[in-house]
Short mmCIF file of C-alpha atoms in Angstrom, two decimals:
data_model
loop_
_atom_site.label_atom_id
_atom_site.label_comp_id
_atom_site.label_asym_id
_atom_site.label_seq_id
_atom_site.Cartn_x
_atom_site.Cartn_y
_atom_site.Cartn_z
CA MET W 250 -15.24 2.60 -19.74
CA ALA W 251 -14.35 -0.81 -21.22
CA VAL W 252 -15.45 -3.88 -19.31
CA ARG W 253 -12.89 -6.67 -19.06
CA VAL W 254 -14.01 -10.21 -18.34
CA PRO W 255 -11.50 -13.06 -17.88
CA SER W 256 -12.32 -15.79 -20.38
CA MET W 257 -12.16 -18.47 -17.69
CA GLU W 258 -15.24 -16.95 -16.09
CA LEU W 259 -17.23 -17.12 -19.30
CA HIS W 260 -16.74 -20.90 -19.77
CA ARG W 261 -15.75 -20.54 -23.40
CA PRO W 262 -12.69 -19.99 -25.58
CA PRO W 263 -11.69 -16.34 -25.93
CA PRO W 264 -13.23 -14.66 -28.98
CA SER W 265 -11.89 -13.88 -32.37
CA VAL W 266 -10.82 -10.46 -33.55
CA SER W 267 -12.32 -10.72 -36.99
CA GLY W 268 -12.13 -8.23 -39.82
CA VAL W 269 -14.75 -9.75 -42.07
CA ARG W 270 -17.02 -6.73 -42.37
CA GLY W 271 -15.37 -4.10 -40.23
CA LYS W 272 -13.54 -3.64 -36.97
CA SER W 273 -14.06 -6.26 -34.33
CA CYS W 274 -16.29 -5.31 -31.45
CA LEU W 275 -13.23 -5.69 -29.26
CA GLN W 276 -11.31 -2.86 -30.87
CA LYS W 277 -13.14 0.19 -29.59
CA PRO W 278 -15.00 0.60 -26.29
CA PHE W 279 -18.55 1.82 -26.53
CA LEU W 280 -21.64 1.92 -24.39
CA VAL W 281 -25.20 2.89 -25.16
CA GLN W 282 -28.02 0.59 -24.16
CA ALA W 283 -25.84 -2.34 -23.16
CA LYS W 284 -22.18 -2.68 -22.41
CA ARG W 285 -19.72 -4.58 -24.58
CA LEU W 286 -17.30 -7.00 -22.93
CA GLU W 287 -13.78 -6.09 -23.96
CA GLY W 288 -10.23 -7.22 -23.29
CA LEU W 289 -10.44 -10.87 -24.38
CA GLU W 290 -7.63 -12.48 -26.37
CA LYS W 291 -7.79 -13.72 -29.94
CA ALA W 292 -8.81 -17.28 -30.77
CA ASN W 293 -11.06 -18.87 -33.38
CA PRO W 294 -14.31 -17.41 -34.69
CA ARG W 295 -17.30 -18.88 -32.93
CA SER W 296 -20.64 -20.01 -34.22
CA ARG W 297 -22.95 -21.05 -31.43
CA GLY W 298 -26.21 -21.07 -33.33
CA LYS W 299 -27.12 -24.42 -34.92
CA GLN W 300 -29.84 -23.07 -37.17
CA SER W 301 -29.16 -23.52 -40.86
CA LEU W 302 -28.53 -20.19 -42.52
CA GLU W 303 -30.38 -21.55 -45.56
CA GLN W 304 -33.56 -21.70 -43.45
CA VAL W 305 -33.58 -17.93 -43.25
CA LYS W 306 -34.69 -16.03 -46.31
CA LYS W 307 -31.65 -14.73 -48.15
CA ARG W 308 -31.34 -10.97 -47.95
CA ALA W 309 -28.81 -8.39 -49.06
CA PRO W 310 -26.21 -7.35 -46.46
CA LEU W 311 -27.16 -4.35 -44.38
CA ILE W 312 -25.83 -1.15 -45.90
CA ARG W 313 -25.78 2.15 -44.08
CA GLY W 314 -27.73 5.11 -45.33
CA THR W 315 -27.27 8.81 -44.74
CA VAL W 316 -27.37 9.93 -41.12
CA SER W 317 -29.14 13.25 -40.61
CA PRO W 318 -28.08 15.77 -37.94
CA PRO W 319 -29.09 15.22 -34.31
CA LEU W 320 -32.52 16.59 -33.45
CA PRO W 321 -32.81 19.57 -31.07
CA VAL W 322 -34.13 19.28 -27.51
CA PRO W 323 -35.98 22.24 -25.93
CA GLY W 324 -34.00 24.06 -23.28
CA HIS W 325 -36.56 23.47 -20.53
CA ILE W 326 -36.05 19.69 -20.65
CA THR W 327 -33.52 18.40 -18.10
CA GLN W 328 -30.54 16.71 -19.74
CA PRO W 329 -28.49 13.84 -18.30
CA PRO W 330 -25.06 14.93 -17.02
CA TYR W 331 -23.16 13.18 -19.85
CA VAL W 332 -24.70 15.34 -22.60
CA GLY W 333 -22.13 17.59 -24.22
CA LYS W 334 -19.18 15.42 -23.22
CA LYS W 335 -17.14 13.62 -25.85
CA ASP W 336 -16.70 10.35 -23.96
CA ALA W 337 -19.33 8.18 -22.33
CA PRO W 338 -19.04 7.98 -18.54
CA GLU W 339 -17.56 4.95 -16.89
CA ILE W 340 -19.91 2.32 -15.57
CA ALA W 341 -20.92 3.49 -12.10
CA SER W 342 -20.11 1.15 -9.23
CA GLU W 343 -23.18 2.07 -7.22
CA ILE W 344 -26.21 -0.21 -7.26
CA GLN W 345 -29.45 1.50 -8.31
CA MET W 346 -31.60 1.09 -5.18
CA HIS W 347 -35.01 2.64 -4.61
CA ASP W 348 -37.25 3.77 -1.78
CA LYS W 349 -40.99 4.50 -2.00
CA VAL W 350 -40.39 7.95 -3.46
CA SER W 351 -37.74 7.10 -6.03
CA ILE W 352 -39.60 4.06 -7.29
CA VAL W 353 -42.51 6.29 -8.29
CA HIS W 354 -40.16 8.30 -10.51
CA MET W 355 -38.51 5.16 -11.84
CA LYS W 356 -41.84 3.64 -12.77
CA ALA W 357 -42.90 6.83 -14.56
CA ALA W 358 -39.75 6.83 -16.70
CA CYS W 359 -40.11 3.14 -17.51
CA GLU W 360 -43.79 3.43 -18.37
CA LEU W 361 -43.05 6.28 -20.75
CA ALA W 362 -40.27 4.26 -22.40
CA ALA W 363 -42.70 1.37 -22.84
CA ARG W 364 -45.33 3.60 -24.46
CA VAL W 365 -42.77 5.11 -26.79
CA LEU W 366 -41.53 1.66 -27.81
CA GLU W 367 -45.06 0.45 -28.44
CA TYR W 368 -45.69 3.49 -30.66
CA ALA W 369 -42.39 3.02 -32.49
CA GLY W 370 -43.41 -0.53 -33.32
CA THR W 371 -46.52 0.71 -35.14
CA LEU W 372 -44.23 2.59 -37.53
CA VAL W 373 -42.37 -0.53 -38.67
CA LYS W 374 -43.49 -1.05 -42.26
CA PRO W 375 -41.76 -1.58 -45.61
CA SER W 376 -40.42 1.68 -47.12
CA VAL W 377 -40.31 3.50 -43.75
CA THR W 378 -36.81 4.70 -42.88
CA THR W 379 -35.20 4.27 -39.48
CA ASP W 380 -34.58 8.02 -39.52
CA GLU W 381 -38.35 8.56 -39.69
CA ILE W 382 -38.75 6.28 -36.69
CA ASP W 383 -36.11 8.26 -34.83
CA LYS W 384 -37.89 11.55 -35.54
CA ALA W 385 -41.22 10.19 -34.33
CA VAL W 386 -39.68 8.72 -31.18
CA HIS W 387 -37.80 11.94 -30.47
CA LYS W 388 -40.96 14.03 -30.75
CA MET W 389 -42.99 11.74 -28.49
CA ILE W 390 -40.28 11.79 -25.82
CA ILE W 391 -39.77 15.55 -25.73
CA ASP W 392 -43.54 16.16 -25.90
CA ALA W 393 -43.72 14.16 -22.66
CA GLY W 394 -41.12 16.45 -21.09
CA ALA W 395 -38.39 13.81 -21.16
CA TYR W 396 -34.95 13.53 -22.78
CA PRO W 397 -34.00 10.70 -25.19
CA SER W 398 -31.15 9.12 -23.23
CA PRO W 399 -29.05 7.83 -26.19
CA LEU W 400 -28.78 11.31 -27.74
CA GLY W 401 -25.31 12.62 -27.02
CA TYR W 402 -24.25 9.59 -24.98
CA GLY W 403 -20.57 9.23 -25.85
CA GLY W 404 -21.30 11.04 -29.09
CA PHE W 405 -24.22 8.87 -30.19
CA PRO W 406 -26.01 11.06 -32.77
CA LYS W 407 -29.60 9.88 -32.52
CA SER W 408 -32.46 9.54 -30.04
CA VAL W 409 -33.06 5.81 -30.42
CA CYS W 410 -31.15 2.73 -31.57
CA THR W 411 -32.53 0.85 -34.60
CA SER W 412 -30.82 -2.48 -35.33
CA VAL W 413 -31.90 -4.24 -38.52
CA ASN W 414 -31.34 -7.90 -39.44
CA GLU W 415 -27.68 -8.81 -38.73
CA CYS W 416 -27.17 -5.70 -36.59
CA ILE W 417 -27.02 -6.98 -33.00
CA CYS W 418 -27.47 -3.61 -31.32
CA HIS W 419 -26.63 0.12 -31.33
CA GLY W 420 -27.67 0.70 -34.93
CA ILE W 421 -27.82 4.38 -35.87
CA PRO W 422 -31.05 5.51 -37.57
CA ASP W 423 -30.47 6.63 -41.15
CA SER W 424 -32.08 6.96 -44.58
CA ARG W 425 -32.24 3.22 -45.31
CA GLU W 426 -35.79 2.07 -45.99
CA LEU W 427 -37.05 -1.00 -44.18
CA GLN W 428 -37.64 -3.93 -46.52
CA ASP W 429 -40.38 -6.54 -46.52
CA GLY W 430 -39.07 -9.44 -44.42
CA ASP W 431 -36.70 -7.39 -42.25
CA ILE W 432 -36.57 -7.66 -38.49
CA ILE W 433 -35.67 -4.59 -36.46
CA ASN W 434 -34.81 -4.06 -32.82
CA ILE W 435 -35.84 -0.64 -31.51
CA ASP W 436 -34.12 0.33 -28.27
CA VAL W 437 -35.73 3.20 -26.35
CA THR W 438 -34.43 4.91 -23.22
CA VAL W 439 -35.95 8.05 -21.74
CA TYR W 440 -34.68 10.36 -19.00
CA LEU W 441 -37.64 11.70 -17.03
CA ASN W 442 -37.40 13.64 -13.76
CA GLY W 443 -33.85 12.42 -13.21
CA TYR W 444 -34.47 8.71 -13.94
CA HIS W 445 -33.78 6.50 -16.97
CA GLY W 446 -36.27 3.91 -18.27
CA ASP W 447 -34.72 1.42 -20.71
CA THR W 448 -36.42 -1.13 -22.98
CA SER W 449 -36.22 -2.72 -26.44
CA LYS W 450 -38.07 -5.14 -28.69
CA THR W 451 -37.51 -6.79 -32.04
CA PHE W 452 -40.32 -6.14 -34.52
CA LEU W 453 -41.27 -7.89 -37.75
CA CYS W 454 -41.49 -5.85 -40.94
CA GLY W 455 -44.05 -7.05 -43.47
CA GLU W 456 -44.00 -10.75 -44.42
CA VAL W 457 -41.22 -12.36 -42.41
CA ASP W 458 -40.08 -15.98 -42.94
CA GLU W 459 -40.80 -18.59 -40.28
CA ALA W 460 -37.14 -19.07 -39.31
CA SER W 461 -36.79 -15.38 -38.54
CA LYS W 462 -40.04 -15.37 -36.58
CA ARG W 463 -38.74 -18.29 -34.54
CA LEU W 464 -35.53 -16.45 -33.66
CA VAL W 465 -37.54 -13.44 -32.49
CA LYS W 466 -39.95 -15.60 -30.49
CA VAL W 467 -37.22 -17.57 -28.73
CA THR W 468 -35.25 -14.42 -27.91
CA GLU W 469 -38.24 -12.91 -26.13
CA GLU W 470 -38.83 -16.19 -24.34
CA CYS W 471 -35.22 -16.18 -23.14
CA MET W 472 -35.66 -12.74 -21.60
CA LEU W 473 -38.95 -13.68 -19.91
CA ARG W 474 -37.54 -16.95 -18.55
CA ALA W 475 -34.63 -15.05 -17.06
CA ILE W 476 -36.96 -12.49 -15.46
CA SER W 477 -39.08 -15.29 -13.97
CA ALA W 478 -36.00 -16.54 -12.10
CA CYS W 479 -35.34 -13.18 -10.43
CA LYS W 480 -36.08 -12.36 -6.78
CA HIS W 481 -34.29 -11.13 -3.67
CA GLY W 482 -31.32 -13.32 -2.78
CA THR W 483 -31.07 -15.11 -6.13
CA SER W 484 -27.64 -15.36 -7.74
CA LEU W 485 -27.21 -13.07 -10.74
CA LYS W 486 -25.56 -15.86 -12.70
CA LYS W 487 -28.90 -17.71 -12.80
CA ILE W 488 -29.98 -15.20 -15.46
CA GLY W 489 -27.29 -16.34 -17.89
CA ARG W 490 -27.98 -19.99 -17.20
CA ARG W 491 -31.71 -19.64 -17.89
CA ILE W 492 -31.08 -17.76 -21.15
CA SER W 493 -28.37 -20.13 -22.39
CA GLU W 494 -30.40 -23.25 -21.68
CA HIS W 495 -33.42 -22.03 -23.63
CA ALA W 496 -31.42 -20.59 -26.53
CA GLU W 497 -29.35 -23.75 -26.95
CA ARG W 498 -32.45 -25.94 -26.75
CA HIS W 499 -33.70 -24.17 -29.87
CA GLY W 500 -30.34 -24.10 -31.67
CA PHE W 501 -29.47 -20.42 -31.22
CA GLY W 502 -26.36 -18.78 -29.85
CA VAL W 503 -26.24 -16.12 -27.13
CA VAL W 504 -24.17 -13.08 -28.07
CA ASP W 505 -21.85 -12.53 -25.10
CA ARG W 506 -20.27 -9.20 -26.02
CA PHE W 507 -23.13 -7.25 -24.47
CA VAL W 508 -24.52 -7.24 -20.96
CA GLY W 509 -27.47 -5.80 -19.10
CA HIS W 510 -26.85 -3.20 -16.40
CA GLY W 511 -28.11 -1.36 -13.39
CA VAL W 512 -30.28 1.59 -14.36
CA GLY W 513 -32.03 4.41 -12.52
CA ARG W 514 -30.62 7.85 -11.81
CA ILE W 515 -27.57 6.60 -13.69
CA PHE W 516 -27.91 5.22 -17.23
CA HIS W 517 -25.40 2.38 -16.78
CA SER W 518 -24.16 1.02 -13.47
CA GLU W 519 -23.37 -2.18 -11.64
CA PRO W 520 -24.42 -4.92 -11.54
CA MET W 521 -23.53 -6.09 -15.03
CA ILE W 522 -25.99 -8.73 -16.14
CA TYR W 523 -24.38 -11.52 -18.16
CA HIS W 524 -26.68 -13.31 -20.55
CA GLN W 525 -24.53 -16.40 -21.07
CA ARG W 526 -23.34 -19.00 -18.56
CA ASN W 527 -20.86 -17.42 -16.15
CA ASN W 528 -19.34 -17.65 -12.70
CA MET W 529 -19.66 -14.00 -11.81
CA PRO W 530 -20.49 -13.26 -8.16
CA GLY W 531 -23.42 -11.24 -6.86
CA GLN W 532 -26.99 -11.63 -5.69
CA MET W 533 -30.18 -9.75 -6.42
CA VAL W 534 -31.32 -7.32 -3.74
CA GLU W 535 -34.86 -6.14 -3.04
CA GLY W 536 -35.35 -2.60 -4.33
CA GLN W 537 -32.69 -2.64 -7.06
CA THR W 538 -33.36 -2.07 -10.75
CA PHE W 539 -31.46 -3.42 -13.73
CA THR W 540 -32.00 -4.50 -17.32
CA ILE W 541 -32.07 -7.95 -18.84
CA GLU W 542 -31.47 -7.73 -22.60
CA PRO W 543 -30.31 -10.94 -24.32
CA ALA W 544 -29.32 -10.96 -27.98
CA LEU W 545 -29.48 -14.23 -29.91
CA SER W 546 -27.99 -15.14 -33.26
CA VAL W 547 -28.82 -17.73 -35.90
CA GLY W 548 -25.11 -18.19 -36.63
CA SER W 549 -21.96 -16.56 -35.29
CA ILE W 550 -22.06 -14.95 -31.85
CA ASP W 551 -19.04 -12.80 -32.69
CA CYS W 552 -19.48 -9.28 -33.98
CA ASP W 553 -17.80 -6.61 -36.04
CA MET W 554 -18.24 -2.90 -35.49
CA TRP W 555 -18.74 -0.45 -38.31
CA ASP W 556 -16.43 2.51 -38.44
CA ASP W 557 -19.16 4.72 -36.98
CA GLY W 558 -18.04 3.25 -33.65
CA TRP W 559 -21.51 2.00 -32.71
CA THR W 560 -23.14 -0.39 -35.16
CA ALA W 561 -22.38 -3.98 -34.09
CA VAL W 562 -23.15 -6.69 -36.66
CA THR W 563 -22.66 -10.46 -36.66
CA THR W 564 -19.38 -11.43 -38.34
CA ASP W 565 -21.04 -13.87 -40.72
CA GLY W 566 -24.03 -11.69 -41.52
CA SER W 567 -26.45 -14.01 -39.73
CA LEU W 568 -29.67 -12.71 -38.28
CA ALA W 569 -29.77 -11.45 -34.66
CA ALA W 570 -32.61 -10.43 -32.35
CA GLN W 571 -32.76 -8.75 -28.94
CA PHE W 572 -35.33 -7.93 -26.26
CA GLU W 573 -34.97 -5.83 -23.11
CA HIS W 574 -36.89 -4.93 -19.97
CA THR W 575 -36.02 -2.90 -16.90
CA ILE W 576 -37.05 -4.83 -13.79
CA LEU W 577 -37.42 -4.12 -10.07
CA ILE W 578 -36.35 -6.86 -7.67
CA THR W 579 -38.84 -7.69 -4.92
CA LYS W 580 -38.84 -10.19 -2.05
CA THR W 581 -40.85 -12.69 -4.02
CA GLY W 582 -39.96 -12.00 -7.64
CA ALA W 583 -39.36 -9.24 -10.15
CA GLU W 584 -41.67 -6.51 -11.41
CA ILE W 585 -41.33 -5.57 -15.08
CA LEU W 586 -41.33 -1.78 -15.11
CA THR W 587 -41.14 -1.26 -18.88
CA LYS W 588 -44.57 -2.43 -19.91
CA CYS W 589 -47.66 -0.46 -20.74
#
C-alpha cells in the first residue's frame, strides 16, 4: 500500500525522520483521503514556508481528546468492498474513466459530498467538538442513502476526517472542543451507488488572525490554479508546478508527503497527483476523474504521525491548511464535480 517516490524525481533533498512529536510520517503506511509518499531516506528537517511563526497567533499544541466508538450504518446501505478488512487496499492501477452513464453516478456522489461539506462547515464554532461534527456528517450521509467512505477504511474509526491547526490531514474526530481562532480542515467522502465523491475545505473558527486567514486563502488559490491548468493532453506534473509557484510566491511550503489520486468506483487509484514540482510522467485524459488536494504549511513541510496511525501533524507545530476537489477532465478543461 505504501507509495515509494525516488527523491531525485521530487527535486529536493530526501526528508527527515523526525521524532519531535511522534512517529515520522514515513514510519507507517496509511491511506485515507490522500496517499502518503513513503520510502525516502533520512536527511535534514525541512522548512519550506518563509512565513514568520510569530505572525500567527500563538496557540497551545493540539492535544487529542477521547474517540467515541464508530457509528452504525443501516444494513440496506451498500458498503465499499474494503469495509470489514483490517488493511486498506493497495492503490489500484486502473484509471477511473467514465462514460455517459457512469458520469451521472459520479456527479451524484460528488454533489452529495459537496453538500455534506457545506453543512459541516456551518457547524464550525467555538466549543463544538469534532466528534459532534462527525455525528452530524454521518447522519446526513446515511440519510441520503450513502456510506461515509472513511469509516472502516484500513481501520479508520470515524466517518469524516477533521484536521485542526497543525494537523495536516487524517485527523480523527474526538471530544476536543474547537477554540476561537482555530482553523479546521473537514474532509468528506461519500460512497453512493457504487461511486466515491471526495472533497475537503479548511474552515475558520471564530475570530482568526490575519496570518492564518492568509494561509487558508492561498491554499485554496493553489488548488484552483492547479485545476485551471487541467485539460485533455496536459502533463500531470503541471499541477505540482502551478501549486508550488503560487505557494512559494506567498512564502508557504507545499507538504509533499500526500498526493491526490484517481477516484470513482475505487476510492484511491492511479494517477497519483503530486502537489509539488516533480518529473513524474503521465498526461490527463478526457473522461478521467481524480482529486487535487494541496496542503500548505507556514513552517516545516515535514510531518509526524501520532500513534493512532492516522493523525499527521507538522513537525514544528506550524499551522497547515488543505483544500480538495474531485474533477473531471474534458477536452477543453476540467469540471469541478464537488461543488454545490
